[in-house]
PDB file of C-alpha atoms in Angstrom:
ATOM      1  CA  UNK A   1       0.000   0.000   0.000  1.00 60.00           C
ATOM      2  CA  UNK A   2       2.913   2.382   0.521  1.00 73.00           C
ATOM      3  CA  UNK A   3       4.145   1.981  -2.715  1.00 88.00           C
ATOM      4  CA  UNK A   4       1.321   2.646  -4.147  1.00 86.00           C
ATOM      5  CA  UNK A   5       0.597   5.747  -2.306  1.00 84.00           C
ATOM      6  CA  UNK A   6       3.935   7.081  -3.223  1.00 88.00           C
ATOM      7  CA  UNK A   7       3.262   6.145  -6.978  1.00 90.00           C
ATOM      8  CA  UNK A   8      -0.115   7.699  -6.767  1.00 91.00           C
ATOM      9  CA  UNK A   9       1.799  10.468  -5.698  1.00 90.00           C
ATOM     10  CA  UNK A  10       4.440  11.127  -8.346  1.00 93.00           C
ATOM     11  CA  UNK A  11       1.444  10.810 -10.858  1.00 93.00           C
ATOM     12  CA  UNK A  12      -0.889  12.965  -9.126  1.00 93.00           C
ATOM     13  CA  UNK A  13       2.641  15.675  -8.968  1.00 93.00           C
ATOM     14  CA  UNK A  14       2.803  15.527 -12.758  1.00 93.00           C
ATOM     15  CA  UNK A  15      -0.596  15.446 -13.741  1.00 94.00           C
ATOM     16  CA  UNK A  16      -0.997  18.488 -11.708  1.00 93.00           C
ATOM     17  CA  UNK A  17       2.081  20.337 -13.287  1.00 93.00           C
ATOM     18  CA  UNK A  18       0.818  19.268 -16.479  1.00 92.00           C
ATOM     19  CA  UNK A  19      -2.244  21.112 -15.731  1.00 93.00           C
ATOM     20  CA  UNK A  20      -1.068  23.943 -15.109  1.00 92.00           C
ATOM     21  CA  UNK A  21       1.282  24.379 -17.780  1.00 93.00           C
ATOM     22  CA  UNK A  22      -1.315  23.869 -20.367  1.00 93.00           C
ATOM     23  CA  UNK A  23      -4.158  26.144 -18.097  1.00 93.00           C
ATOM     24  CA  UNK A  24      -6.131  23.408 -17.446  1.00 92.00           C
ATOM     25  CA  UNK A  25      -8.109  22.531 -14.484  1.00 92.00           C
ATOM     26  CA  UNK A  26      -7.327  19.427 -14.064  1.00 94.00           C
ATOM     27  CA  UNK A  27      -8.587  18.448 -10.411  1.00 92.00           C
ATOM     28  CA  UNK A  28     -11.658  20.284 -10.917  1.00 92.00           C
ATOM     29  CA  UNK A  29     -12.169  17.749 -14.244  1.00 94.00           C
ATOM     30  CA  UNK A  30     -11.062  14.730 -12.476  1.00 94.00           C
ATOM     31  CA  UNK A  31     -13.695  15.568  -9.441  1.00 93.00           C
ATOM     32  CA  UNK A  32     -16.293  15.461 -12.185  1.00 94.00           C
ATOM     33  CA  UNK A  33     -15.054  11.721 -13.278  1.00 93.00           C
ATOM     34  CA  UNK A  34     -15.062  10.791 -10.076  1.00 92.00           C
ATOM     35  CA  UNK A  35     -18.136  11.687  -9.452  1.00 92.00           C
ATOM     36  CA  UNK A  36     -19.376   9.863 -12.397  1.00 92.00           C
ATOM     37  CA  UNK A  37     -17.346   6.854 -11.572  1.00 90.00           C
ATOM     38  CA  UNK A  38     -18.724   6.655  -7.922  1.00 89.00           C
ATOM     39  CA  UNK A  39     -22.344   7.582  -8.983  1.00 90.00           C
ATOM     40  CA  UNK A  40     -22.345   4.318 -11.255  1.00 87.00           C
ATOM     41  CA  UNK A  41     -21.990   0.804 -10.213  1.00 85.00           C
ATOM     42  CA  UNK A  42     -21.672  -0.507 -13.650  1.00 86.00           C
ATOM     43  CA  UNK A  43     -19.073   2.055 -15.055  1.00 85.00           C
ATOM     44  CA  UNK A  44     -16.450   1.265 -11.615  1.00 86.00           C
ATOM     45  CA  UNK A  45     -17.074  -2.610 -12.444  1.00 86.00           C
ATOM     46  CA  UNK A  46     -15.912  -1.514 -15.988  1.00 84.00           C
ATOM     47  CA  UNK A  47     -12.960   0.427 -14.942  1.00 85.00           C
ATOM     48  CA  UNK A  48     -11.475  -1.649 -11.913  1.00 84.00           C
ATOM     49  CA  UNK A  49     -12.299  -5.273 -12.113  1.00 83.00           C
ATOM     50  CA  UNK A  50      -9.797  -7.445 -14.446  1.00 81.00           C
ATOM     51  CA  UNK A  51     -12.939  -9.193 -16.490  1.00 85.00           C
ATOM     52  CA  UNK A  52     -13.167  -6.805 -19.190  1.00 86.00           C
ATOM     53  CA  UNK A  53     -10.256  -5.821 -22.285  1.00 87.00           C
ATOM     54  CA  UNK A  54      -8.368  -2.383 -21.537  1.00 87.00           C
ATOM     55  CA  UNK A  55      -9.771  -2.021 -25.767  1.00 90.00           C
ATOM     56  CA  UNK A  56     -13.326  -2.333 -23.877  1.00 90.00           C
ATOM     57  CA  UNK A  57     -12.325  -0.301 -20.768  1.00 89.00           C
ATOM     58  CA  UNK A  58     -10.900   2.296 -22.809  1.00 90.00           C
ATOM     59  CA  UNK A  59     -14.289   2.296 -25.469  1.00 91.00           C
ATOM     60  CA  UNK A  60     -16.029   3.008 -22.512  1.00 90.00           C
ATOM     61  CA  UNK A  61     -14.309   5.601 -20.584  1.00 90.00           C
ATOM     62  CA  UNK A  62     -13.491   7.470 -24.145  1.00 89.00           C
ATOM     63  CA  UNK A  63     -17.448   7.742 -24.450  1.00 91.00           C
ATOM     64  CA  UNK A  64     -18.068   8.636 -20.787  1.00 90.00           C
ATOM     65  CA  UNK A  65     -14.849  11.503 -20.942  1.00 91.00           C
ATOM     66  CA  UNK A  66     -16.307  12.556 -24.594  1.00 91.00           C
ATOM     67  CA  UNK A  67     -19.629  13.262 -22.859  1.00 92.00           C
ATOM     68  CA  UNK A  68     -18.157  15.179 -19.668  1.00 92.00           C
ATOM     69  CA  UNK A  69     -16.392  16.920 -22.028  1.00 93.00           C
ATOM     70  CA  UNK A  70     -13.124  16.496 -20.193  1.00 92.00           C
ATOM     71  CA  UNK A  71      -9.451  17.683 -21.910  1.00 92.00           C
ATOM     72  CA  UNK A  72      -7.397  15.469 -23.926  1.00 92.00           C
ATOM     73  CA  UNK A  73      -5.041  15.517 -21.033  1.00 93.00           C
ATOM     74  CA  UNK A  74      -7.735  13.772 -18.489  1.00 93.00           C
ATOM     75  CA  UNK A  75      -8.668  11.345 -21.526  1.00 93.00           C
ATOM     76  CA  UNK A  76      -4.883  10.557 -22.155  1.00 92.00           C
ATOM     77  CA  UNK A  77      -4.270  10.082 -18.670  1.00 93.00           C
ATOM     78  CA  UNK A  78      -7.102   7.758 -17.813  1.00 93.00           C
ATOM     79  CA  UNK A  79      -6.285   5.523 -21.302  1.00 91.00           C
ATOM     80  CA  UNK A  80      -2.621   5.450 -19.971  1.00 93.00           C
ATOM     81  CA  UNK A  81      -3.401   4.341 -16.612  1.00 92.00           C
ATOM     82  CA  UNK A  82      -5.653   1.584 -18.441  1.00 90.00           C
ATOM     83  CA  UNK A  83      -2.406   0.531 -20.586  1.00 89.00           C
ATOM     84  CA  UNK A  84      -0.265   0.082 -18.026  1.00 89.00           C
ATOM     85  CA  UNK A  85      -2.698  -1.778 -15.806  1.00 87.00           C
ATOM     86  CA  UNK A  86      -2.768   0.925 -13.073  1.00 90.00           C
ATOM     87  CA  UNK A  87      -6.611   2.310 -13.243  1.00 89.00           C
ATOM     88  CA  UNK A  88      -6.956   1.017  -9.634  1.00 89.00           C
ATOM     89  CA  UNK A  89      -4.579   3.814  -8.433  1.00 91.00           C
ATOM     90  CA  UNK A  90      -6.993   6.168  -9.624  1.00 92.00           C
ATOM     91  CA  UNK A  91      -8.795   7.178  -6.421  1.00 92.00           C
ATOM     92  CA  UNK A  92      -5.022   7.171  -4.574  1.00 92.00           C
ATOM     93  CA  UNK A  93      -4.081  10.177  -7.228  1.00 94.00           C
ATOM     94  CA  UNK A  94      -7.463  12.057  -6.985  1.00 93.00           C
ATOM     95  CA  UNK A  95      -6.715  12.406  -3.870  1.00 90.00           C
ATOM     96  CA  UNK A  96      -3.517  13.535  -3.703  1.00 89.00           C
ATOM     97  CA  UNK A  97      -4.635  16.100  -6.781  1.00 92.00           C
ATOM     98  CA  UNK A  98      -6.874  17.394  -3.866  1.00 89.00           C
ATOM     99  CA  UNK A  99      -4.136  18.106  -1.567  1.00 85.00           C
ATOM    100  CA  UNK A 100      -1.903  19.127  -4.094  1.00 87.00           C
ATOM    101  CA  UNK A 101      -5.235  22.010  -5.151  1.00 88.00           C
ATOM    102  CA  UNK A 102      -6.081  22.697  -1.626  1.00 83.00           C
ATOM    103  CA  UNK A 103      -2.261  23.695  -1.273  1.00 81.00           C
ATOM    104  CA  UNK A 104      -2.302  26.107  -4.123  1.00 83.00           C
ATOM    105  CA  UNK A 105      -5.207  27.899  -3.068  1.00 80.00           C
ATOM    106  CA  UNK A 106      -3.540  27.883   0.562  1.00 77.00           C
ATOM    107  CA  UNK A 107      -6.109  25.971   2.622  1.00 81.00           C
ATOM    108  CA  UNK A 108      -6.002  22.184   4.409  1.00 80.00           C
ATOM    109  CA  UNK A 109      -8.373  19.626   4.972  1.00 82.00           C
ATOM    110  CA  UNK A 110      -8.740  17.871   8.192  1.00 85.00           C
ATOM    111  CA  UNK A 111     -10.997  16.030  10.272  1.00 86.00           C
ATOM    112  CA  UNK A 112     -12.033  15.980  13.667  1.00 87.00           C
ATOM    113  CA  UNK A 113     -13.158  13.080  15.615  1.00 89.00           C
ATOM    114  CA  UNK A 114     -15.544  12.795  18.506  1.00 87.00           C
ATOM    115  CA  UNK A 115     -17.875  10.732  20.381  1.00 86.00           C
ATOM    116  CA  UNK A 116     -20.716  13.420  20.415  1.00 86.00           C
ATOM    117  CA  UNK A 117     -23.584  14.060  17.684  1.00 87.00           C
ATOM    118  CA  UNK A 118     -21.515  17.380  16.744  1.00 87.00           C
ATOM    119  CA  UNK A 119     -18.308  18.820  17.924  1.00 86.00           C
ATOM    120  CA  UNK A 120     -17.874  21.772  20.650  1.00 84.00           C
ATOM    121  CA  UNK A 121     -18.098  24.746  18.842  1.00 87.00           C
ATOM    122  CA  UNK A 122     -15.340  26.652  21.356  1.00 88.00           C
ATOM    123  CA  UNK A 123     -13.325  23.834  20.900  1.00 87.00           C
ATOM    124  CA  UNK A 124     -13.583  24.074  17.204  1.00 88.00           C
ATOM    125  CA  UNK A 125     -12.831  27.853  17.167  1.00 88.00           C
ATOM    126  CA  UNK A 126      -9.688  27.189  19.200  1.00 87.00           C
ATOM    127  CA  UNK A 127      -8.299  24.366  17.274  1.00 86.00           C
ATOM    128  CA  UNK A 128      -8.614  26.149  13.846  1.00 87.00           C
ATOM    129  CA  UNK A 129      -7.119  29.171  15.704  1.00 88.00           C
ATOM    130  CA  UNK A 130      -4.391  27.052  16.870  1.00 87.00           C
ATOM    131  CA  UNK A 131      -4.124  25.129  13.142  1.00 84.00           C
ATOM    132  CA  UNK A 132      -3.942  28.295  10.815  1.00 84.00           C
ATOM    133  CA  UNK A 133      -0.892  29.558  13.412  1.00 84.00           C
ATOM    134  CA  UNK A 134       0.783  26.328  13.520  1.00 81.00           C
ATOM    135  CA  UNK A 135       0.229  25.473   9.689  1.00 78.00           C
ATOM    136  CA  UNK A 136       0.500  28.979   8.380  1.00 78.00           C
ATOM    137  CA  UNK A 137      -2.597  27.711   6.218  1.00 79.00           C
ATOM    138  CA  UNK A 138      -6.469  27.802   5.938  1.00 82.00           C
ATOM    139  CA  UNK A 139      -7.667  24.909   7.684  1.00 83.00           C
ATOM    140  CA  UNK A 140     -11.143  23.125   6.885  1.00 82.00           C
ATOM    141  CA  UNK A 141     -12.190  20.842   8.764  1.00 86.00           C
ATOM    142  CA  UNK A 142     -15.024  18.449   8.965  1.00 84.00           C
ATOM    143  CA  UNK A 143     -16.358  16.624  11.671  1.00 90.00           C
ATOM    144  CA  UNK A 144     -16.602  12.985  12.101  1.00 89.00           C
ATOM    145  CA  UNK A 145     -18.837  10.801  15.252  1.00 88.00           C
ATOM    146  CA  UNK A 146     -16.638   7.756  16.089  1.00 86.00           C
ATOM    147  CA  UNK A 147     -16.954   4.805  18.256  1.00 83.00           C
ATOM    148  CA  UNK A 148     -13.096   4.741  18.781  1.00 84.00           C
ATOM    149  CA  UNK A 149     -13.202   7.747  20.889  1.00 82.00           C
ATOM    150  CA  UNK A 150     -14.632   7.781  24.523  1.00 83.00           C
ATOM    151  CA  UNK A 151     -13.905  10.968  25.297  1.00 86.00           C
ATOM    152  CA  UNK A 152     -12.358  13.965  23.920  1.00 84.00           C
ATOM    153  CA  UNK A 153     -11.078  14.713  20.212  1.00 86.00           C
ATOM    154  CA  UNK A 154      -9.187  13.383  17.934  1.00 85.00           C
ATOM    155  CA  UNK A 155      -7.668  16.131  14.805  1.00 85.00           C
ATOM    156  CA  UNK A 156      -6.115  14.871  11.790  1.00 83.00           C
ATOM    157  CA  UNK A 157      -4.631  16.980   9.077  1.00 82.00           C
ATOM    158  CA  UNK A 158      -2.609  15.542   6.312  1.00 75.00           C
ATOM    159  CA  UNK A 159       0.003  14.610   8.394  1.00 72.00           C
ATOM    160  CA  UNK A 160       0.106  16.051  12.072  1.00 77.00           C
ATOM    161  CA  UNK A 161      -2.191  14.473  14.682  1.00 80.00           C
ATOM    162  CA  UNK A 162      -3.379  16.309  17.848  1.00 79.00           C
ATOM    163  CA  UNK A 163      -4.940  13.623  20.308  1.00 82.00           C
ATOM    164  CA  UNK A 164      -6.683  15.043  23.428  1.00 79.00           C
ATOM    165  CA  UNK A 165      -9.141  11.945  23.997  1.00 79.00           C
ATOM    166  CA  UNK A 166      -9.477  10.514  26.948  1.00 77.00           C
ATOM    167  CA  UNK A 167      -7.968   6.983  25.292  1.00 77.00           C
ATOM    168  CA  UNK A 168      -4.898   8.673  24.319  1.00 75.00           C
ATOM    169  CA  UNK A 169      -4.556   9.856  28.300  1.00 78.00           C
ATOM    170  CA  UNK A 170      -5.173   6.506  29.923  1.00 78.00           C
ATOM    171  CA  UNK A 171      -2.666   4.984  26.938  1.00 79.00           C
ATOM    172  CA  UNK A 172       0.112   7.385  28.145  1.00 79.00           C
ATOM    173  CA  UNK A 173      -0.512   7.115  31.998  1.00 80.00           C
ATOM    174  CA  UNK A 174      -0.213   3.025  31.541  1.00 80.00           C
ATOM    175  CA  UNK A 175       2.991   3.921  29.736  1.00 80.00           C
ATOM    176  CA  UNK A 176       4.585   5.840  32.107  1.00 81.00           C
ATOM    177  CA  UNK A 177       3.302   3.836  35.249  1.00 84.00           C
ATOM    178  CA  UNK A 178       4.984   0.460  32.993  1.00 83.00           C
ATOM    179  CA  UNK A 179       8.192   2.389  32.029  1.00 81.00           C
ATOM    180  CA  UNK A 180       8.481   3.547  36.460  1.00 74.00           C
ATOM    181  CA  UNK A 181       8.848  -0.448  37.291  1.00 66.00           C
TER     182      UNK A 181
END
């Protein structure tokens, strides 16, 4: 899975760059496939699954990118993908495309976790406070109810991780009280 998230990566760089050299938007276009491809059962059977020809993949998708009326870029790099048998990395470099977007237009996407309903709307306010200082970017951040949290919150973006739950606490105490024998 790491490789392919650092593979994902390199193609999501250059697809970007290539985007912007020739003035295209090119996340905004592969949003709209994505959309299509996760809106229809029949057309992500098509794309991922090893049953049908890349000559019948790639009849289909040229039809479906024809009628979104994506650039000759998108089209070239979705029959590419198809050639060299690495369509199921798709999703993997959408998303990094989103990052790589987000970045440009100086914002990040993170998530908070929680036990309640909703989150704490002070506690919001202070950690995108504390975020946009610490990241020197917009921060926008959704929240998430999960059953892996007791108490407290949990904040992910991209890459840093601020754990104030109540598991995290008890984790740490039974460290320290272990490491004290």
């Amino acid at each position: 899975m790491m490789k392919e998230a650092l593979v994902a990566r390199a193609y999501a760089q250059s697809i970007y760059q290539l985007g912007e050299e020739q003035n295209i938007a090119v996340t905004d276009e592969m949003t709209k496939l994505t959309e299509v491809i996760n809106e229809n059962n029949n057309l992500e059977t098509v794309m991922f699954l090893d049953v049908f020809t890349i000559e019948e993949k790639q009849a289909v998708m040229n039809d479906v990118l024809a009628k979104l009326g994506l650039s000759s870029l998108v089209k070239n790099v979705i029959n590419f993908l198809m050639e060299e048998k690495r369509i199921g990395i798709l999703p993997l470099i959408f998303k990094e495309m989103v990052v790589l977007d987000d970045h440009k237009k100086g914002f990040m996407r993170g998530v908070i976790e929680g036990r309640e309903d909703k989150v704490d709307e002070a506690f919001e306010k202070k950690i995108h406070s504390f975020l946009k200082d610490k990241l020197k970017s917009e921060p926008i951040l959704t929240y998430k109810k999960s059953d892996r949290v007791t108490a407290g919150y949990r904040v992910t973006v991209e890459d840093l991780q601020l754990d104030a739950t109540l598991d995290n606490q008890l984790d740490k105490l039974k460290s320290e009280i272990l490491n004290s024998q």
